[in-house]
């Protein structure tokens, strides 16, 4: 079997179109423009790239973008004071504090200072608890994007065996909760899992989010399974001195020979993350205003 390729770039473009249409409706009919505030502390190069991209895409869908860049040595109290101001700012419907934060800051404290209704990352402890108990919450963007692609590919996920590789708070754990919410039989596998190949071979759905380049070979994949590769890993530079290739957590060529469908890296899950951040911002805006939420953009 040769897998069909799940085009995350095209899917993300459709999500952004839906977001833009809803933003236009909110602005025209209700005089409300959703606003997203992104806070970056320090000069981490990868974070700078993400933040720039978030700001650009926010404006492209017609939303307001508020960027706050703080020096790496900013006292934690100053960041908390900024979050307090954003929490009460009526023009701000979503707040994202880019991670990682500098070492002198307590990320849990900072995240939990965000108003849960504006926590478009879905990292606040209240949102984690709401998701875990099947209540309406803000859902972390990468798992939400992965779930959208799985539903689009497979329809009803009920009863399917799903394996999530990785137990991070950002991807693995919320992904498992979402799959459970869609009535999958869910296994979370991690570095201590025994017989990992056997566990993965039993799965109709594999979500790989471990951050280890090409860790999952094709002979672990059940024929016809759907593979969502969340990993974005850069291989070491080649001999000509060029930048190393980007690869996922799955060995693409061998997995694509066996799987029914697979997301490529790049161009799979990656583009969905920011698209879902925009979707969460519109959702947060609608909830704050007591208006109907856009369809198909939430879990
Ligand atoms: N750093 C890497 N990924 C993320 C994310 O999804 N949200 C935030 N806030 N920071 C990140």
Short mmCIF file of C-alpha atoms in Angstrom, two decimals, residues 24-188:
data_model
loop_
_atom_site.label_atom_id
_atom_site.label_comp_id
_atom_site.label_asym_id
_atom_site.label_seq_id
_atom_site.Cartn_x
_atom_site.Cartn_y
_atom_site.Cartn_z
CA UNK A 24 -15.47 39.41 8.58
CA UNK A 25 -18.90 38.43 9.92
CA UNK A 26 -18.03 39.50 13.49
CA UNK A 27 -16.69 42.83 12.28
CA UNK A 28 -19.53 43.59 9.85
CA UNK A 29 -22.47 42.34 11.93
CA UNK A 30 -21.31 42.96 15.48
CA UNK A 31 -18.60 45.60 15.22
CA UNK A 32 -16.12 43.28 16.96
CA UNK A 33 -12.63 42.50 15.64
CA UNK A 34 -10.93 39.57 17.39
CA UNK A 35 -7.51 40.47 18.78
CA UNK A 36 -4.56 38.24 19.60
CA UNK A 37 -1.72 39.34 21.90
CA UNK A 38 1.57 37.47 21.61
CA UNK A 39 4.26 37.96 24.23
CA UNK A 40 7.88 37.07 23.49
CA UNK A 41 10.51 37.25 26.23
CA UNK A 42 14.12 37.17 25.03
CA UNK A 43 15.68 36.54 21.63
CA UNK A 44 15.38 32.79 21.03
CA UNK A 45 15.76 32.62 17.21
CA UNK A 46 13.14 29.89 16.65
CA UNK A 47 10.65 31.74 18.86
CA UNK A 48 11.24 34.96 16.93
CA UNK A 49 10.42 33.17 13.66
CA UNK A 50 7.19 31.70 15.15
CA UNK A 51 6.09 35.02 16.64
CA UNK A 52 6.65 36.88 13.37
CA UNK A 53 4.66 34.25 11.50
CA UNK A 54 1.82 34.38 14.06
CA UNK A 55 1.60 38.18 13.79
CA UNK A 56 1.56 38.09 9.98
CA UNK A 57 -1.13 35.39 9.76
CA UNK A 58 -3.25 37.12 12.42
CA UNK A 59 -3.39 40.27 10.29
CA UNK A 60 -4.03 38.26 7.10
CA UNK A 61 -7.30 36.84 8.49
CA UNK A 62 -8.45 40.33 9.47
CA UNK A 63 -7.78 40.12 13.20
CA UNK A 64 -5.88 42.60 15.36
CA UNK A 65 -2.36 41.62 16.36
CA UNK A 66 -0.66 42.94 19.49
CA UNK A 67 2.99 42.01 19.86
CA UNK A 68 4.89 42.51 23.13
CA UNK A 69 8.62 41.89 23.06
CA UNK A 70 10.39 41.91 26.42
CA UNK A 71 14.12 41.71 27.14
CA UNK A 72 15.48 38.34 28.31
CA UNK A 73 16.28 39.79 31.76
CA UNK A 74 12.78 41.23 32.33
CA UNK A 75 11.70 40.54 35.93
CA UNK A 76 8.94 37.94 36.20
CA UNK A 77 6.78 40.50 38.04
CA UNK A 78 6.85 42.76 34.96
CA UNK A 79 5.63 39.93 32.73
CA UNK A 80 2.85 39.13 35.23
CA UNK A 81 1.85 42.82 35.27
CA UNK A 82 1.65 42.82 31.46
CA UNK A 83 -0.54 39.69 31.54
CA UNK A 84 -2.83 41.41 34.08
CA UNK A 85 -3.25 44.33 31.69
CA UNK A 86 -3.96 42.05 28.71
CA UNK A 87 -6.47 40.05 30.80
CA UNK A 88 -8.64 43.16 31.25
CA UNK A 89 -8.07 44.70 27.81
CA UNK A 90 -11.38 44.35 25.90
CA UNK A 91 -9.57 44.50 22.52
CA UNK A 92 -7.58 41.37 23.42
CA UNK A 93 -9.48 38.07 23.07
CA UNK A 94 -6.49 35.74 23.01
CA UNK A 95 -3.17 35.80 24.86
CA UNK A 96 -0.18 33.65 24.00
CA UNK A 97 3.10 33.74 25.93
CA UNK A 98 5.72 32.14 23.70
CA UNK A 99 7.60 29.26 25.32
CA UNK A 100 10.27 28.53 26.37
CA UNK A 101 10.64 31.34 28.90
CA UNK A 102 14.04 32.37 30.33
CA UNK A 103 15.27 30.23 33.24
CA UNK A 104 14.49 32.81 35.92
CA UNK A 105 10.79 32.60 35.14
CA UNK A 106 8.31 29.99 36.36
CA UNK A 107 6.39 28.99 33.23
CA UNK A 108 3.53 27.35 35.17
CA UNK A 109 3.01 30.50 37.22
CA UNK A 110 3.06 32.69 34.12
CA UNK A 111 0.66 30.48 32.11
CA UNK A 112 -1.75 30.23 35.04
CA UNK A 113 -1.81 34.04 35.33
CA UNK A 114 -3.55 34.23 31.91
CA UNK A 115 -7.36 34.55 32.02
CA UNK A 116 -8.44 30.98 31.05
CA UNK A 117 -11.04 32.45 28.66
CA UNK A 118 -8.18 34.15 26.75
CA UNK A 119 -5.76 31.20 26.99
CA UNK A 120 -5.66 30.38 23.28
CA UNK A 121 -2.81 27.90 23.87
CA UNK A 122 -5.06 25.84 26.15
CA UNK A 123 -2.21 25.46 28.66
CA UNK A 124 -3.90 27.03 31.72
CA UNK A 125 -4.59 24.48 34.44
CA UNK A 126 -8.34 25.25 34.21
CA UNK A 127 -8.40 24.43 30.51
CA UNK A 128 -6.37 21.28 31.10
CA UNK A 129 -8.94 20.20 33.71
CA UNK A 130 -11.91 21.11 31.52
CA UNK A 131 -10.50 19.13 28.58
CA UNK A 132 -9.74 16.17 30.87
CA UNK A 133 -13.31 16.10 32.12
CA UNK A 134 -14.88 16.51 28.67
CA UNK A 135 -16.08 20.07 29.25
CA UNK A 136 -15.86 23.01 26.88
CA UNK A 137 -12.33 24.43 27.03
CA UNK A 138 -9.63 26.09 24.99
CA UNK A 139 -7.80 23.21 23.26
CA UNK A 140 -4.02 23.22 22.58
CA UNK A 141 -3.39 24.09 18.94
CA UNK A 142 -1.21 21.24 17.69
CA UNK A 143 -3.45 18.47 19.06
CA UNK A 144 -6.53 20.34 17.78
CA UNK A 145 -5.04 20.55 14.29
CA UNK A 146 -4.11 16.87 14.41
CA UNK A 147 -7.65 15.94 15.46
CA UNK A 148 -9.16 18.00 12.62
CA UNK A 149 -7.00 16.14 10.09
CA UNK A 150 -7.87 12.74 11.60
CA UNK A 151 -11.62 13.47 11.50
CA UNK A 152 -11.33 14.71 7.93
CA UNK A 153 -9.43 11.58 6.89
CA UNK A 154 -11.34 8.94 8.83
CA UNK A 155 -14.73 10.40 9.71
CA UNK A 156 -15.95 8.77 12.93
CA UNK A 157 -12.95 7.79 15.10
CA UNK A 158 -15.05 5.80 17.56
CA UNK A 159 -13.60 2.43 18.59
CA UNK A 160 -10.29 2.88 16.76
CA UNK A 161 -7.02 2.01 18.52
CA UNK A 162 -4.91 5.14 18.85
CA UNK A 163 -1.32 5.33 20.08
CA UNK A 164 0.17 8.66 21.07
CA UNK A 165 3.97 8.60 21.23
CA UNK A 166 5.10 11.18 23.78
CA UNK A 167 3.57 12.46 27.00
CA UNK A 168 4.23 16.20 26.87
CA UNK A 169 1.73 18.68 28.30
CA UNK A 170 1.70 20.57 24.99
CA UNK A 171 0.97 17.67 22.64
CA UNK A 172 0.93 14.10 23.99
CA UNK A 173 -1.43 14.42 26.95
CA UNK A 174 -4.02 16.74 25.34
CA UNK A 175 -3.91 14.67 22.15
CA UNK A 176 -4.75 11.56 24.16
CA UNK A 177 -7.66 13.41 25.84
CA UNK A 178 -9.05 14.53 22.48
CA UNK A 179 -8.85 11.01 21.04
CA UNK A 180 -10.56 9.65 24.14
CA UNK A 181 -13.23 12.33 23.68
CA UNK A 182 -13.81 10.91 20.19
CA UNK A 183 -14.15 7.42 21.72
CA UNK A 184 -10.83 5.94 20.58
CA UNK A 185 -9.07 3.31 22.67
CA UNK A 186 -5.99 5.31 23.60
CA UNK A 187 -2.49 4.29 24.61
CA UNK A 188 0.14 6.87 25.56
#
